[in-house]
């Protein structure tokens, strides 16, 4: 007997798997967990009662809702673990090639700096923020996904906007970010404190994540002068052997290879200066980086 044709729900799940994984990733900040969430959604669709499946009118929205709800549950279960993490927990960087084109087009919701700030929100508020800013959902649509009233969603979004501030502000031109990264590296290598300070916003903050696997600052490093001396001090103790530039989470990033470790560095910037630097050194978080890193400009 010929095999039965896959159900419309299973076909839609396969077709949208990349987009659903990107949605779950923006909720969780970890790619493997996002894949687990989407796999669980697939299993749910596969075992779905035929009568229930027939009643689904719009599979895209249905699958997004299932993914969001499962991601909320997964996020709640890991949030306590992250409070017990050694040092600062930073999102896992993901190579551009893994991300679907529509997610990359809205790169502001993929940037590591934005995902880091989203950690400050509750799981439902994060879902509301991601659905609204990442997928353009209205308050009413989000309310249907979260099973709350639209007024509650509007309140979540308002509070999130106040807490996150300028997180949704568009990043600078890619060439400008690349140029700033190159000048930061050059100043570090020359041990030029004044030059490095000039590239940093006065209120700049550095967050580093070693996860207890490699040495990293356990607390944020704040202020241009303090950060400049910190970065140059690290360079003196363990010089960078090779620096390459790539595209991670929709934005330029540096891969810095040192003895016994590799660091990924990204920067948020405003008015030509770095406002936030994220340094991810936990080797367990660098497994989804591709090989598409090349030399620095100039």
Short mmCIF file of C-alpha atoms in Angstrom, two decimals:
data_model
loop_
_atom_site.label_atom_id
_atom_site.label_comp_id
_atom_site.label_asym_id
_atom_site.label_seq_id
_atom_site.Cartn_x
_atom_site.Cartn_y
_atom_site.Cartn_z
CA UNK A 1 0.00 0.00 0.00
CA UNK A 2 1.23 3.52 -0.76
CA UNK A 3 2.21 5.60 2.22
CA UNK A 4 -0.37 8.07 3.43
CA UNK A 5 0.32 11.67 2.49
CA UNK A 6 1.51 13.83 5.39
CA UNK A 7 -1.17 15.96 7.00
CA UNK A 8 -1.34 19.70 6.21
CA UNK A 9 -0.19 20.44 9.75
CA UNK A 10 2.96 18.31 9.40
CA UNK A 11 3.70 19.83 5.99
CA UNK A 12 3.32 23.34 7.40
CA UNK A 13 5.53 22.47 10.36
CA UNK A 14 8.28 21.29 8.01
CA UNK A 15 7.90 24.39 5.83
CA UNK A 16 8.03 26.78 8.79
CA UNK A 17 10.55 24.97 10.94
CA UNK A 18 13.28 27.55 10.37
CA UNK A 19 11.03 30.50 11.22
CA UNK A 20 9.64 28.73 14.28
CA UNK A 21 13.16 27.96 15.53
CA UNK A 22 14.14 31.62 15.09
CA UNK A 23 11.04 32.62 17.09
CA UNK A 24 11.87 30.21 19.91
CA UNK A 25 15.51 31.34 19.85
CA UNK A 26 14.49 34.96 20.35
CA UNK A 27 12.48 33.78 23.34
CA UNK A 28 15.21 31.59 24.85
CA UNK A 29 18.57 32.93 23.67
CA UNK A 30 19.82 29.38 23.08
CA UNK A 31 19.64 27.61 19.73
CA UNK A 32 19.58 23.99 20.93
CA UNK A 33 16.73 24.74 23.34
CA UNK A 34 14.86 26.48 20.53
CA UNK A 35 15.26 23.41 18.33
CA UNK A 36 13.94 21.22 21.17
CA UNK A 37 10.88 23.44 21.52
CA UNK A 38 10.11 23.26 17.80
CA UNK A 39 10.66 19.48 17.74
CA UNK A 40 8.13 19.16 20.57
CA UNK A 41 5.68 21.23 18.54
CA UNK A 42 6.22 18.86 15.60
CA UNK A 43 5.49 15.85 17.78
CA UNK A 44 2.32 17.53 19.01
CA UNK A 45 1.15 18.16 15.45
CA UNK A 46 2.01 14.60 14.39
CA UNK A 47 -0.13 13.14 17.17
CA UNK A 48 -2.95 15.62 16.67
CA UNK A 49 -6.52 14.34 16.51
CA UNK A 50 -7.75 14.59 12.87
CA UNK A 51 -10.91 16.43 13.92
CA UNK A 52 -8.85 19.05 15.75
CA UNK A 53 -6.48 19.39 12.80
CA UNK A 54 -9.38 19.95 10.43
CA UNK A 55 -10.52 22.87 12.56
CA UNK A 56 -7.21 24.75 12.15
CA UNK A 57 -7.83 27.51 9.61
CA UNK A 58 -4.43 29.19 9.59
CA UNK A 59 -1.50 26.91 10.32
CA UNK A 60 1.13 29.63 10.38
CA UNK A 61 -0.51 31.43 13.30
CA UNK A 62 -1.38 28.16 15.03
CA UNK A 63 2.21 26.89 14.90
CA UNK A 64 3.57 30.23 16.11
CA UNK A 65 1.17 30.16 19.04
CA UNK A 66 2.18 26.61 20.00
CA UNK A 67 5.86 27.50 19.72
CA UNK A 68 5.45 30.64 21.82
CA UNK A 69 3.59 28.82 24.58
CA UNK A 70 6.14 26.02 24.72
CA UNK A 71 8.98 28.57 24.68
CA UNK A 72 7.37 30.36 27.65
CA UNK A 73 7.30 27.10 29.59
CA UNK A 74 10.91 26.33 28.64
CA UNK A 75 12.06 29.84 29.59
CA UNK A 76 10.39 29.65 32.98
CA UNK A 77 12.20 26.38 33.68
CA UNK A 78 15.65 27.81 32.86
CA UNK A 79 15.32 31.27 34.37
CA UNK A 80 16.18 29.97 37.84
CA UNK A 81 19.18 28.13 36.44
CA UNK A 82 20.44 31.35 34.89
CA UNK A 83 20.32 33.17 38.22
CA UNK A 84 22.70 30.49 39.54
CA UNK A 85 25.03 30.77 36.53
CA UNK A 86 28.70 31.59 37.22
CA UNK A 87 29.04 35.26 36.27
CA UNK A 88 26.84 36.96 33.69
CA UNK A 89 24.63 34.78 31.48
CA UNK A 90 24.78 35.98 27.87
CA UNK A 91 22.77 34.67 24.91
CA UNK A 92 24.31 32.06 22.65
CA UNK A 93 25.58 33.58 19.36
CA UNK A 94 24.29 32.02 16.16
CA UNK A 95 25.85 32.03 12.72
CA UNK A 96 23.95 34.01 10.11
CA UNK A 97 23.61 30.97 7.86
CA UNK A 98 21.38 29.18 10.40
CA UNK A 99 18.83 31.98 10.47
CA UNK A 100 15.92 32.28 8.00
CA UNK A 101 15.96 35.31 5.72
CA UNK A 102 12.88 36.94 7.22
CA UNK A 103 14.43 36.80 10.70
CA UNK A 104 17.68 38.31 9.44
CA UNK A 105 15.73 41.08 7.72
CA UNK A 106 14.50 42.13 11.17
CA UNK A 107 18.00 41.99 12.64
CA UNK A 108 17.25 44.38 15.51
CA UNK A 109 15.40 41.55 17.29
CA UNK A 110 18.33 39.16 16.80
CA UNK A 111 21.20 41.29 18.04
CA UNK A 112 22.89 39.82 21.08
CA UNK A 113 22.55 43.12 22.93
CA UNK A 114 18.77 43.02 22.51
CA UNK A 115 18.50 39.36 23.50
CA UNK A 116 20.60 40.13 26.58
CA UNK A 117 18.23 42.91 27.64
CA UNK A 118 15.21 40.68 27.05
CA UNK A 119 16.48 38.54 29.94
CA UNK A 120 15.16 41.26 32.26
CA UNK A 121 11.55 40.50 31.27
CA UNK A 122 9.20 37.83 32.56
CA UNK A 123 8.52 34.96 30.16
CA UNK A 124 5.05 36.26 29.07
CA UNK A 125 6.34 39.82 28.69
CA UNK A 126 9.25 38.59 26.60
CA UNK A 127 6.85 36.65 24.40
CA UNK A 128 4.70 39.74 23.94
CA UNK A 129 7.74 41.86 23.08
CA UNK A 130 9.11 39.32 20.58
CA UNK A 131 5.74 38.80 18.88
CA UNK A 132 5.09 42.54 18.64
CA UNK A 133 8.53 43.77 17.55
CA UNK A 134 9.71 40.63 15.77
CA UNK A 135 6.55 39.54 13.95
CA UNK A 136 4.37 42.65 14.03
CA UNK A 137 1.58 41.12 16.11
CA UNK A 138 -1.08 43.45 17.47
CA UNK A 139 -2.08 43.49 21.13
CA UNK A 140 -5.22 41.53 20.27
CA UNK A 141 -3.27 38.87 18.39
CA UNK A 142 -0.78 38.53 21.25
CA UNK A 143 -3.65 38.32 23.74
CA UNK A 144 -5.01 35.30 21.85
CA UNK A 145 -1.62 33.58 22.01
CA UNK A 146 -1.08 34.29 25.71
CA UNK A 147 -4.72 33.81 26.73
CA UNK A 148 -4.90 37.23 28.40
CA UNK A 149 -6.78 40.44 27.69
CA UNK A 150 -5.43 42.98 25.16
CA UNK A 151 -5.16 45.57 27.94
CA UNK A 152 -2.77 43.25 29.80
CA UNK A 153 -0.64 42.91 26.67
CA UNK A 154 -0.48 46.67 26.19
CA UNK A 155 0.65 47.00 29.79
CA UNK A 156 3.34 44.36 29.26
CA UNK A 157 4.63 46.12 26.15
CA UNK A 158 4.63 49.51 27.85
CA UNK A 159 6.57 48.23 30.85
CA UNK A 160 8.99 46.36 28.59
CA UNK A 161 9.62 49.49 26.52
CA UNK A 162 10.43 51.47 29.66
CA UNK A 163 12.74 48.75 30.97
CA UNK A 164 14.56 48.12 27.73
CA UNK A 165 14.86 51.75 26.72
CA UNK A 166 16.60 52.04 23.36
CA UNK A 167 16.98 48.31 22.77
CA UNK A 168 14.90 48.54 19.61
CA UNK A 169 16.83 51.50 18.22
CA UNK A 170 18.30 50.53 14.82
CA UNK A 171 21.95 49.58 14.84
CA UNK A 172 24.43 51.75 12.95
CA UNK A 173 25.51 51.02 9.40
CA UNK A 174 27.35 47.73 9.21
CA UNK A 175 30.52 49.34 7.83
CA UNK A 176 30.55 51.77 10.75
CA UNK A 177 30.28 48.94 13.29
CA UNK A 178 33.04 46.99 11.54
CA UNK A 179 35.26 50.07 11.55
CA UNK A 180 34.69 50.64 15.26
CA UNK A 181 35.51 46.99 16.05
CA UNK A 182 38.74 47.22 14.05
CA UNK A 183 39.83 50.42 15.82
CA UNK A 184 39.04 48.92 19.23
CA UNK A 185 41.24 45.90 18.48
CA UNK A 186 44.06 48.09 17.20
CA UNK A 187 43.96 50.29 20.30
CA UNK A 188 44.00 47.20 22.56
CA UNK A 189 46.97 45.72 20.69
CA UNK A 190 48.91 49.02 20.97
CA UNK A 191 47.97 49.30 24.65
CA UNK A 192 46.80 52.83 23.87
CA UNK A 193 44.48 53.74 26.74
CA UNK A 194 43.58 57.28 25.53
CA UNK A 195 42.76 56.04 22.03
CA UNK A 196 40.63 53.20 23.37
CA UNK A 197 38.81 55.53 25.79
CA UNK A 198 37.98 57.79 22.84
CA UNK A 199 36.22 54.88 21.14
CA UNK A 200 34.06 54.14 24.18
CA UNK A 201 31.01 55.96 25.47
CA UNK A 202 31.59 57.44 28.92
CA UNK A 203 28.91 55.12 30.35
CA UNK A 204 29.96 52.03 28.38
CA UNK A 205 29.45 48.64 30.04
CA UNK A 206 31.22 45.36 29.35
CA UNK A 207 29.49 42.05 30.13
CA UNK A 208 31.55 38.89 29.80
CA UNK A 209 30.46 35.25 29.96
CA UNK A 210 32.92 32.50 30.78
CA UNK A 211 30.31 30.28 32.42
CA UNK A 212 32.87 28.97 34.88
CA UNK A 213 34.64 27.27 31.97
CA UNK A 214 37.25 30.00 31.32
CA UNK A 215 38.29 33.11 33.21
CA UNK A 216 35.96 36.09 32.75
CA UNK A 217 34.90 39.13 34.75
CA UNK A 218 32.14 37.96 37.08
CA UNK A 219 30.64 41.46 37.30
CA UNK A 220 30.06 44.12 34.62
CA UNK A 221 32.93 46.50 33.92
CA UNK A 222 31.59 50.07 33.66
CA UNK A 223 33.08 53.33 32.44
CA UNK A 224 35.39 54.07 29.51
CA UNK A 225 38.68 54.42 31.41
CA UNK A 226 38.10 51.37 33.59
CA UNK A 227 37.07 49.23 30.63
CA UNK A 228 40.02 50.37 28.52
CA UNK A 229 42.48 49.39 31.23
CA UNK A 230 40.68 46.09 31.79
CA UNK A 231 40.81 45.11 28.10
CA UNK A 232 44.45 46.10 27.74
CA UNK A 233 45.29 44.22 30.95
CA UNK A 234 43.68 41.06 29.56
CA UNK A 235 45.67 41.50 26.36
CA UNK A 236 48.94 41.74 28.28
CA UNK A 237 48.23 38.58 30.27
CA UNK A 238 46.95 36.52 27.35
CA UNK A 239 47.59 38.16 23.97
CA UNK A 240 45.27 37.59 21.05
CA UNK A 241 46.92 35.36 18.48
CA UNK A 242 44.40 35.85 15.69
CA UNK A 243 41.44 38.17 15.17
CA UNK A 244 38.80 37.65 12.51
CA UNK A 245 35.55 39.39 11.60
CA UNK A 246 32.23 37.71 10.87
CA UNK A 247 28.48 38.15 10.93
CA UNK A 248 26.63 36.84 13.98
CA UNK A 249 22.99 37.45 14.94
CA UNK A 250 22.56 39.97 12.16
CA UNK A 251 25.52 42.12 13.18
CA UNK A 252 29.32 42.19 12.85
CA UNK A 253 31.31 40.32 15.51
CA UNK A 254 34.96 39.62 16.29
CA UNK A 255 36.42 36.18 16.94
CA UNK A 256 39.54 36.57 19.09
CA UNK A 257 41.73 33.50 19.52
CA UNK A 258 43.92 33.37 22.63
CA UNK A 259 45.95 30.62 24.24
CA UNK A 260 43.50 28.05 25.55
CA UNK A 261 40.36 29.95 24.61
CA UNK A 262 38.34 31.80 21.95
CA UNK A 263 36.36 34.97 22.65
CA UNK A 264 33.49 36.36 20.61
CA UNK A 265 33.03 40.12 20.95
CA UNK A 266 30.10 42.23 19.80
CA UNK A 267 29.38 45.91 20.29
CA UNK A 268 26.36 48.19 20.46
CA UNK A 269 27.15 51.74 19.42
CA UNK A 270 25.73 55.25 19.32
CA UNK A 271 27.26 58.51 18.07
CA UNK A 272 30.34 56.63 16.86
CA UNK A 273 31.21 55.12 20.24
CA UNK A 274 30.67 51.75 21.89
CA UNK A 275 27.86 51.84 24.46
CA UNK A 276 27.84 48.13 25.35
CA UNK A 277 30.32 45.33 24.72
CA UNK A 278 29.42 41.66 25.08
CA UNK A 279 32.25 39.14 25.33
CA UNK A 280 31.29 35.47 25.13
CA UNK A 281 34.06 33.05 26.05
CA UNK A 282 32.12 30.05 27.36
CA UNK A 283 33.15 27.37 24.84
CA UNK A 284 29.79 25.64 25.25
CA UNK A 285 28.14 28.69 23.67
CA UNK A 286 30.36 28.96 20.60
CA UNK A 287 29.26 25.78 18.86
CA UNK A 288 26.86 27.47 16.43
CA UNK A 289 29.42 29.72 14.79
CA UNK A 290 30.32 29.04 11.18
CA UNK A 291 33.62 29.37 9.37
CA UNK A 292 32.70 32.60 7.58
CA UNK A 293 35.10 34.83 9.48
CA UNK A 294 37.70 36.89 7.63
CA UNK A 295 40.31 39.61 8.12
CA UNK A 296 39.52 42.97 9.71
CA UNK A 297 38.99 45.93 7.36
CA UNK A 298 41.92 48.21 6.71
#
